Amino acid sequence: MLTAVINAPAIQLSGVRKEFGSVVAVDGIDLTVQRGEVVAFLGPNGAGKTSTIDMVLGLSRPTAGTVEVLGLEPRAAIARGLVSAVMQTGGLLKDLTVRETVAYTASLFPGAAPVDEVLDRAGIAGIGDRKVGKCSGGEQQRLRFAMALLPDPALLLLDEPTTGMDVEGRRSFWAAIRQDAGRGRTVLFATHYLEEADQYADRIVLVSHGRVVADGSGSEIKALSSGRTVRATVGDAAAVGRQLQAMAGVDRVEVRGDTVIAHAKESDAVARHLLTSTDARDLEITAKGIEEAFLSLTGDHDPSRTGDATDAADRQEALQ
Amino acid sequence: MSTTAYDPTTRRVPPLGGFNLTLLRIELLRMLRNRRTVMFTLVLPAALALSFGNQKGADQTIGSGNLAAYLLVSMALYGAALTAAATGSMVAMERALGWSRQLRLTPLHPIAYILTKALVALSMGALAIASVNVVGLLMGKASMPAHIWVASALLALVCTMTFAALGVFVGYIVPGENAMQILGPGLALLSFLGGLFVPLSQFADVVRHIAWWTPMYGVAEIVRAPLTHELPWYAVVNAIAWLALFVAGAAWRMSKDTARV
């Protein structure tokens, strides 16, 4: 039992479903996150991200399936200070000072670091006596982080963590997060910044309509969305275009002046043909951006689902 | 990758569901710093006690004391009720702000949270009762045996729980920081009907018959019982019924709200 807890994955979701009345927010998610992983939870609004995070935090119970956090029930993990979360807005009392807010939270965790040390590390020691309501958005976000890090959590959940940060702030934020992950802290973050997911996560879990539609590294996700784009300048673009169109593994060909552009799963074959059998020059092969991968994977390709259900799920999430 | 830094088996759960004195101290400080709360709960009842206590016939005998004592006990209840309602309405406000959700991500048990709030309501109620009684003592108009001062003060404190529940209930129905703007005048009206400002015997029959059904009537009779030696059975029924109703209403609104904490 003890070893089971010590070696348990950070998050283990098995067949998790969450229904709100007739609306299915999470439609059977199986997901295992190992310790020390930095995972991006990516998906459009209403995809079931927030509902899933709520279940991992023990704020709601799944309609079916099981949720385990570090081998424990979510509430038991929270009670031991093993899990923290930083939400984008709210969660602060305006009439408390920054120091009082930290002291309040620290008093709930046995063995939390001294309040002054926490303020110092979060870079908010200078505004300790300021009322939270008088703090800027950035200062409030730093306070939320200081509170989340108080128990030295093994698992940190972040909801759109860098919204409103400038480029430099975002970079130093992720440097700090990656450093903690190196010590074994697991981080799961929900984001709309697709570039950010690609850049900073070890692994991207793409959810759509309450299901995991893709799970892998950034480059794996991009590869999943099928194919690369091959572009070259040729003498007789129209003729070369027709040749390429006839090849297996080519999805679509565009001809623009003396430039031919082929979208293909078999991009290597296209490039080989262009370089060996034609006078092609300035050849370029580019992978689709993660933005395109995201759109093609989460798009409404599943005909078994109606738009109404999606809208209802969106509304549900908006209401919450 | 080292996971030894995060060994779940070494982590402790805080005792008493997270209840502690730092929490209580900060919560009390918050209430005392809030000017509006202090106005409504400490200054207003004391000022009312001052003005009512000086009216004509204040030394007219009632039970084992005089009219001034009767009004003093009533004002103490009024102040304590306002305080408790203000504290109760803050529970709903904190939920609206997402603070309750934040607390759900800590080891603090919901019962420990409610217990802290109840202790704050009781402490503030005690302060309100004390301030009215000090004003009464200084004025020297009120006269009743010492044990009756103490008994009615303690009864007033117990009865504040009814209004703490009302505060939670109203706080949920009227979101944001406006709950007190309804609870303030609302409680003043209920206190009038409950005979806190003017004895019910001065009312017209119709008003008195309506008053018997209002939430302040029952608790007011109970709090004044040591002084008046009168406690009609329907006053006790009234007090219990309204307490049950407000607690049920608060619990109902709270449970409606837990779809997402």
XYZ file of C-alpha atoms in Angstrom:
581
model
C 0.000 0.000 0.000
C 2.763 2.373 1.025
C 4.885 1.614 -2.038
C 1.756 1.919 -4.155
C 1.339 5.504 -2.946
C 5.037 6.327 -3.297
C 5.224 5.087 -6.870
C 1.743 6.077 -8.004
C 1.471 8.361 -11.029
C 0.728 12.023 -10.377
C -2.673 11.783 -12.044
C -4.612 8.683 -12.991
C -7.978 9.099 -14.693
C -9.844 5.925 -15.651
C -12.999 6.080 -17.736
C -13.930 9.450 -16.249
C -17.294 10.875 -17.229
C -18.960 14.032 -16.002
C -22.527 14.906 -16.835
C -24.423 18.059 -15.911
C -28.022 16.975 -16.367
C -28.256 15.939 -19.995
C -25.012 17.674 -20.954
C -21.924 15.468 -21.164
C -18.921 17.619 -20.251
C -16.388 14.794 -19.991
C -17.064 11.739 -22.097
C -14.780 8.966 -20.885
C -11.230 10.229 -20.355
C -8.358 7.845 -19.580
C -5.181 9.680 -18.730
C -2.019 8.903 -16.798
C 0.418 11.684 -15.960
C 3.764 10.562 -14.534
C 5.622 12.442 -11.810
C 7.736 15.303 -13.016
C 5.931 15.693 -16.334
C 4.882 19.108 -17.603
C 1.651 18.535 -19.465
C -0.392 21.025 -21.475
C -4.121 20.482 -21.453
C -5.255 21.966 -24.704
C -8.711 22.338 -26.136
C -11.389 24.782 -27.202
C -13.883 26.203 -24.711
C -16.428 23.629 -23.658
C -14.022 20.777 -24.395
C -14.232 19.606 -20.785
C -10.868 20.942 -19.576
C -12.220 22.809 -16.580
C -14.572 19.980 -15.605
C -11.649 17.554 -15.692
C -9.407 19.844 -13.627
C -12.232 20.291 -11.086
C -12.392 16.514 -10.651
C -8.611 16.237 -10.234
C -8.877 18.919 -7.536
C -11.731 17.073 -5.821
C -14.049 20.068 -6.331
C -16.541 17.812 -8.098
C -17.056 14.080 -8.394
C -17.090 12.179 -11.670
C -20.444 10.753 -12.767
C -18.557 7.573 -13.629
C -14.950 6.388 -13.524
C -12.191 7.023 -10.993
C -9.768 9.858 -10.303
C -6.569 9.277 -8.347
C -3.953 11.866 -7.489
C -0.583 10.510 -6.337
C -2.352 7.265 -5.494
C -4.838 9.035 -3.241
C -8.399 10.294 -3.465
C -8.238 13.933 -4.658
C -9.573 15.310 -1.349
C -7.009 13.264 0.621
C -4.208 14.616 -1.579
C -5.471 18.195 -1.065
C -5.673 17.691 2.716
C -1.973 16.702 2.683
C -0.956 19.771 0.694
C 0.113 17.628 -2.264
C -1.956 19.450 -4.856
C -2.243 23.176 -5.568
C -3.908 25.153 -8.284
C -3.687 28.688 -9.578
C -6.823 30.016 -11.183
C -6.867 32.933 -13.529
C -9.200 35.221 -11.593
C -10.805 35.537 -8.189
C -9.847 33.507 -5.176
C -8.655 36.514 -3.172
C -10.217 38.670 -0.489
C -9.847 42.361 -1.318
C -9.958 43.555 2.285
C -7.024 41.423 3.449
C -3.438 42.570 3.095
C -0.998 40.543 1.013
C 0.767 39.364 4.161
C -2.511 38.406 5.869
C -3.576 36.405 2.826
C -0.334 34.421 2.910
C -0.489 34.022 6.711
C -4.111 32.839 6.468
C -3.229 30.194 3.881
C 0.015 29.199 5.585
C -1.819 28.549 8.852
C -3.709 25.759 7.084
C -0.623 23.797 6.027
C 1.495 22.073 8.673
C 5.138 22.741 7.915
C 4.601 25.663 5.556
C 7.572 28.006 5.171
C 7.633 31.222 7.289
C 5.413 33.970 5.833
C 8.244 36.493 5.316
C 10.318 33.956 3.441
C 7.370 33.132 1.156
C 6.712 36.822 0.448
C 10.383 37.366 -0.268
C 10.646 34.445 -2.685
C 7.519 35.556 -4.562
C 8.916 39.080 -4.867
C 5.983 40.637 -3.008
C 7.669 41.398 0.322
C 7.564 45.107 -0.553
C 3.763 45.119 -0.804
C 3.102 42.874 2.207
C 1.012 45.507 3.958
C -0.979 46.525 0.895
C -4.631 45.553 0.646
C -5.144 42.884 -2.000
C -7.838 45.024 -3.646
C -5.211 47.739 -4.285
C -2.758 45.364 -5.988
C -2.314 45.252 -9.758
C -3.329 42.184 -11.742
C 0.281 41.045 -11.977
C 0.818 41.449 -8.217
C -2.352 39.490 -7.493
C -1.166 36.727 -9.807
C 2.164 36.590 -7.976
C 0.261 36.361 -4.694
C -1.809 33.456 -6.067
C 1.415 31.668 -6.978
C 2.923 32.310 -3.572
C -0.203 30.759 -2.018
C -0.143 27.778 -4.368
C 3.519 27.056 -3.647
C 3.100 27.330 0.158
C 2.588 23.588 0.763
C 5.379 22.661 -1.714
C 2.879 20.709 -3.842
C 3.807 17.590 -5.764
C 1.200 18.467 -8.385
C 0.462 21.978 -9.606
C -2.554 22.757 -11.806
C -2.577 26.024 -13.696
C -5.470 27.552 -15.577
C -4.234 29.840 -18.360
C -1.225 30.734 -16.205
C 0.438 33.452 -18.255
C -2.605 35.436 -19.368
C -1.721 39.103 -19.146
C 2.031 38.507 -18.740
C 4.479 40.152 -21.101
C 6.996 38.108 -23.091
C 9.745 38.476 -20.491
C 7.390 37.632 -17.611
C 6.196 34.571 -19.465
C 9.769 33.405 -20.104
C 10.912 33.765 -16.497
C 7.664 32.180 -15.303
C 8.273 29.081 -17.376
C 11.939 28.937 -16.393
C 10.840 28.732 -12.740
C 8.157 26.127 -13.501
C 10.630 23.955 -15.453
C 13.136 24.174 -12.624
C 10.579 22.844 -10.127
C 9.563 20.120 -12.568
C 13.206 19.067 -12.620
C 12.907 18.381 -8.874
C 9.950 16.081 -9.513
C 6.998 18.445 -9.371
C 4.281 17.597 -11.857
C 2.611 20.456 -13.700
C -0.623 20.316 -15.676
C -1.653 23.544 -17.340
C -4.669 24.484 -19.377
C -3.886 26.962 -22.084
C -5.138 28.660 -25.196
C -1.622 29.659 -26.192
C -0.875 26.837 -28.576
C 2.678 28.039 -29.067
C 3.142 27.987 -25.313
C 1.958 24.384 -25.083
C 4.345 23.414 -27.871
C 7.240 25.311 -26.348
C 7.020 24.514 -22.661
C 5.173 21.231 -22.223
C 6.803 17.798 -22.413
C 3.502 16.507 -23.533
C 0.311 17.888 -25.007
C -3.066 16.350 -24.280
C -5.632 17.623 -26.727
C -9.254 17.396 -25.627
C -12.350 18.006 -27.665
C -15.969 17.208 -26.830
C -14.935 15.745 -23.497
C -12.534 13.215 -25.011
C -8.783 13.010 -25.481
C -8.295 13.357 -29.244
C -4.505 13.440 -29.252
C -1.745 12.849 -26.726
C 1.940 13.260 -27.400
C 4.850 15.656 -27.742
C 4.421 18.891 -29.675
C 6.029 17.446 -32.806
C 3.957 14.262 -32.549
C 0.800 16.324 -32.334
C 1.840 18.342 -35.349
C 2.681 15.176 -37.290
C -0.721 13.746 -36.392
C -2.466 16.487 -38.242
C -1.126 14.780 -41.340
C 1.568 16.076 -43.518
C 3.847 18.901 -44.453
C 3.872 21.534 -47.102
C 6.420 21.330 -49.944
C 7.051 24.475 -51.951
C 9.365 24.919 -54.940
C 10.000 27.153 -57.928
C 9.817 25.300 -61.267
C 9.935 26.187 -64.984
C 6.561 24.763 -65.998
C 4.568 25.012 -62.799
C 1.274 23.878 -64.342
C 2.738 20.635 -65.734
C 4.656 19.816 -62.534
C 1.506 20.558 -60.574
C -0.395 17.937 -62.587
C 2.377 15.359 -61.994
C 2.312 15.956 -58.251
C -1.465 15.778 -58.139
C -1.251 12.261 -59.571
C 1.161 11.059 -56.861
C 0.019 8.911 -53.920
C 0.078 10.676 -50.555
C -0.513 14.144 -51.973
C -3.590 15.865 -50.595
C -3.713 19.105 -52.519
C -1.622 21.080 -55.008
C -1.600 24.819 -55.602
C 0.095 26.596 -58.482
C 1.010 30.254 -58.068
C 2.949 31.670 -61.002
C 6.165 29.637 -61.186
C 5.681 28.285 -57.660
C 4.116 24.963 -56.918
C 2.850 24.158 -53.412
C 1.952 20.607 -52.420
C 0.278 19.575 -49.162
C 1.299 15.968 -48.655
C 1.599 13.190 -46.116
C 4.465 11.766 -48.215
C 6.435 15.004 -48.337
C 9.759 13.177 -48.818
C 8.500 11.466 -51.985
C 7.280 14.783 -53.366
C 10.637 16.445 -52.662
C 12.559 13.542 -54.219
C 10.431 13.720 -57.351
C 10.844 17.483 -57.629
C 14.626 17.397 -57.194
C 15.345 14.370 -59.381
C 12.750 14.595 -62.199
C 12.143 18.333 -62.575
C 14.117 21.579 -62.617
C 12.793 22.574 -59.206
C 14.852 24.991 -57.118
C 14.420 26.888 -53.800
C 12.688 23.858 -52.343
C 11.135 24.281 -48.883
C 9.477 21.733 -46.602
C 7.508 23.089 -43.660
C 5.529 21.338 -40.955
C 2.064 22.665 -40.237
C 2.034 24.955 -37.227
C 0.512 23.621 -34.069
C -2.312 26.090 -34.600
C -3.331 24.240 -37.745
C -2.878 20.882 -36.013
C -5.111 22.078 -33.206
C -7.848 23.193 -35.559
C -7.788 20.065 -37.670
C -7.879 17.786 -34.608
C -10.551 19.566 -32.627
C -12.755 20.525 -35.543
C -16.268 19.130 -35.729
C -15.428 16.093 -37.796
C -17.416 13.680 -35.698
C -20.863 13.441 -37.293
C -22.336 11.523 -34.330
C -22.335 14.703 -32.288
C -24.745 17.521 -32.752
C -23.870 21.162 -32.518
C -26.504 21.575 -29.824
C -24.626 19.374 -27.386
C -21.459 21.381 -27.934
C -23.267 24.657 -27.455
C -24.823 23.391 -24.265
C -21.420 22.316 -22.967
C -20.013 25.719 -23.874
C -22.796 27.432 -22.028
C -22.244 25.178 -19.050
C -18.597 26.132 -18.914
C -19.359 29.798 -19.449
C -21.850 29.757 -16.576
C -19.309 28.238 -14.251
C 14.053 12.585 -11.957
C 13.784 12.586 -8.209
C 10.398 11.975 -6.659
C 11.690 11.667 -3.110
C 11.079 15.375 -2.611
C 7.373 14.685 -2.996
C 6.736 11.588 -0.928
C 2.991 11.591 -0.142
C 3.501 9.378 2.905
C 5.482 12.072 4.715
C 2.697 14.640 4.453
C 0.475 15.415 7.420
C -3.143 16.507 7.555
C -3.616 19.542 9.848
C -5.422 18.865 13.145
C -9.011 20.087 13.765
C -9.757 20.248 10.048
C -7.400 23.214 9.727
C -9.073 25.335 12.403
C -6.490 27.551 14.126
C -6.078 30.813 15.974
C -4.325 32.678 13.125
C -7.458 32.120 11.055
C -9.711 33.374 13.823
C -7.505 36.410 14.487
C -7.447 37.488 10.824
C -11.206 36.957 10.441
C -11.919 39.058 13.547
C -9.534 41.782 12.382
C -11.346 41.927 9.040
C -14.668 42.556 10.754
C -13.275 45.208 13.081
C -11.539 47.016 10.199
C -14.718 47.248 8.177
C -16.119 50.710 8.939
C -19.604 49.868 7.764
C -19.759 46.779 9.973
C -18.530 48.733 12.985
C -21.102 51.475 12.298
C -24.029 49.099 11.980
C -23.078 46.767 14.764
C -21.329 48.733 17.458
C -22.082 52.436 17.072
C -25.702 52.378 15.880
C -27.156 50.099 18.599
C -25.249 51.980 21.307
C -26.505 55.306 19.942
C -30.062 53.980 19.809
C -29.748 52.719 23.370
C -28.596 56.202 24.342
C -31.543 57.958 22.684
C -34.281 55.484 23.651
C -33.010 55.214 27.203
C -33.641 58.914 27.769
C -37.303 58.909 26.813
C -40.065 59.771 29.273
C -41.184 56.979 31.582
C -37.886 55.167 31.336
C -38.096 54.346 35.030
C -41.584 52.790 34.731
C -41.475 49.282 36.257
C -41.411 46.237 33.987
C -41.021 42.794 35.558
C -38.012 42.887 37.850
C -36.595 46.020 36.218
C -37.676 49.195 34.441
C -38.497 50.304 30.895
C -34.897 51.495 30.364
C -33.651 47.992 31.190
C -36.252 46.530 28.827
C -35.031 48.761 25.983
C -31.403 48.077 26.834
C -31.896 44.316 26.513
C -33.740 44.905 23.242
C -30.959 47.096 21.818
C -28.352 44.500 22.745
C -30.318 41.912 20.782
C -30.682 44.325 17.864
C -26.935 44.998 17.740
C -26.034 41.344 18.032
C -28.555 40.375 15.320
C -27.130 42.969 12.905
C -23.573 41.789 13.576
C -24.460 38.161 13.046
C -26.337 38.942 9.832
C -23.353 40.933 8.531
C -21.008 38.034 9.297
C -23.407 35.573 7.681
C -23.733 37.618 4.520
C -19.941 37.552 4.180
C -20.001 33.785 3.684
C -21.981 34.266 0.481
C -19.781 37.165 -0.602
C -16.664 35.060 -0.159
C -18.185 32.380 -2.343
C -18.972 34.949 -5.020
C -15.347 36.123 -4.925
C -14.034 32.583 -5.381
C -12.419 32.630 -1.946
C -14.388 29.571 -0.830
C -13.097 27.753 -3.888
C -9.566 28.826 -2.990
C -10.103 27.474 0.529
C -11.354 24.182 -0.907
C -7.848 23.785 -2.343
C -6.411 23.847 1.171
C -6.821 21.297 3.971
C -9.426 23.562 5.627
C -12.530 21.451 6.239
C -15.867 23.159 5.416
C -17.069 22.489 8.959
C -13.952 24.192 10.365
C -14.690 27.167 8.087
C -18.324 27.439 9.241
C -17.172 27.000 12.847
C -14.685 29.875 12.427
C -17.415 32.074 10.952
C -19.807 31.139 13.780
C -17.136 32.026 16.358
C -16.553 35.352 14.622
C -20.304 36.038 14.595
C -20.522 35.167 18.297
C -17.467 37.286 19.199
C -18.774 40.273 17.269
C -22.239 39.696 18.748
C -20.715 39.663 22.223
C -18.953 42.924 21.410
C -22.203 44.520 20.224
C -24.040 43.340 23.350
C -21.189 44.575 25.553
C -21.128 48.028 23.900
C -24.887 48.486 24.416
C -24.652 47.321 28.008
C -21.707 49.607 28.777
C -23.691 52.547 27.400
C -26.637 51.431 29.554
C -24.474 51.201 32.640
C -22.934 54.618 32.060
C -26.361 56.201 31.585
C -27.490 54.689 34.858
C -31.196 54.714 33.864
C -31.609 50.962 33.441
C -32.202 49.024 36.580
C -32.451 45.265 36.942
C -30.732 42.627 39.094
C -27.193 41.793 37.946
C -27.998 38.160 37.160
C -30.758 39.310 34.797
C -28.312 41.580 32.924
C -26.057 38.577 32.460
C -28.833 36.114 31.627
C -30.437 38.295 28.970
C -27.040 39.149 27.456
C -26.226 35.437 27.124
C -29.663 34.684 25.654
C -29.188 37.486 23.121
C -25.875 35.935 22.136
C -27.461 32.530 21.532
C -30.287 34.087 19.537
C -27.817 35.774 17.149
C -27.407 32.421 15.386
C -30.874 32.875 13.842
C -29.668 36.053 12.176
C -26.316 34.590 11.166
C -28.332 32.022 9.188
C -30.539 34.813 7.795
C -27.375 36.660 6.736
C -26.077 33.632 4.830
C -29.495 33.164 3.192
C -29.878 36.810 2.132
C -26.213 36.937 1.098
C -26.922 34.232 -1.449
C -30.082 35.848 -2.784
C -28.558 39.328 -3.024
C -25.099 38.821 -4.481
C -22.080 41.003 -3.863
C -21.617 43.548 -1.145
C -25.194 44.845 -1.227
C -26.585 42.286 1.189
C -26.025 44.575 4.159
C -27.930 47.370 2.458
C -30.976 45.102 2.558
C -30.217 43.450 5.884
C -29.656 46.805 7.655
C -33.054 48.416 7.003
C -34.734 44.987 6.906
C -33.580 44.113 10.385
C -34.609 47.552 11.629
C -38.147 46.900 10.368
C -38.196 43.395 11.856
C -36.887 44.785 15.142
C -39.656 47.366 15.193
C -42.242 44.636 14.579
C -40.571 42.423 17.155
C -41.077 45.096 19.797
C -37.408 45.965 20.224
C -37.836 49.737 19.881
C -41.371 50.133 21.220
C -43.114 47.537 23.428
C -45.759 45.548 21.515
C -48.414 46.650 23.982
C -48.191 50.131 22.392
C -49.154 48.766 18.973
C -52.602 48.706 17.430
C -54.203 45.240 17.547
C -53.697 44.640 13.818
C -50.002 45.478 13.914
C -49.506 43.371 17.019
C -51.161 40.373 15.372
C -48.856 40.729 12.380
C -45.846 41.204 14.651
C -46.411 37.840 16.331
C -45.524 36.157 13.055
C -42.285 38.058 12.367
C -38.770 36.653 13.057
C -37.645 39.109 15.715
C -40.711 38.682 17.936
C -39.905 35.204 19.283
C -36.234 35.783 20.085
C -37.026 39.186 21.616
C -39.539 37.604 24.018
C -36.980 34.941 24.946
C -34.197 37.446 25.554
C -36.476 39.622 27.725
C -38.007 36.677 29.600
C -35.580 36.880 32.558
C -36.644 40.509 32.996
C -40.374 40.277 32.257
C -40.992 36.756 33.643
C -43.307 36.269 30.671
C -42.762 33.888 27.806
C -45.803 32.981 25.694
C -45.565 29.504 24.102
C -46.081 30.960 20.625
C -42.982 33.121 21.065
C -40.877 29.991 21.584
C -42.526 28.350 18.557
C -41.841 31.531 16.558
C -38.127 31.556 17.514
C -37.589 27.892 16.717
C -39.575 28.038 13.474
C -37.670 31.052 12.110
C -34.303 29.581 13.101
C -35.232 26.346 11.306
C -36.492 28.281 8.280
C -33.378 30.451 7.949
C -30.996 27.531 8.470
C -32.930 25.524 5.874
C -32.885 28.469 3.469
C -29.148 29.017 3.920
C -28.424 25.300 3.514
C -30.642 25.176 0.432
C -28.885 28.092 -1.262
C -25.461 26.724 -0.282
C -26.204 23.296 -1.726
C -27.504 24.914 -4.925
C -24.142 26.577 -5.158
C -21.930 23.509 -4.840
C -22.329 22.470 -8.484
C -19.081 24.332 -8.611
C -17.652 25.416 -5.286
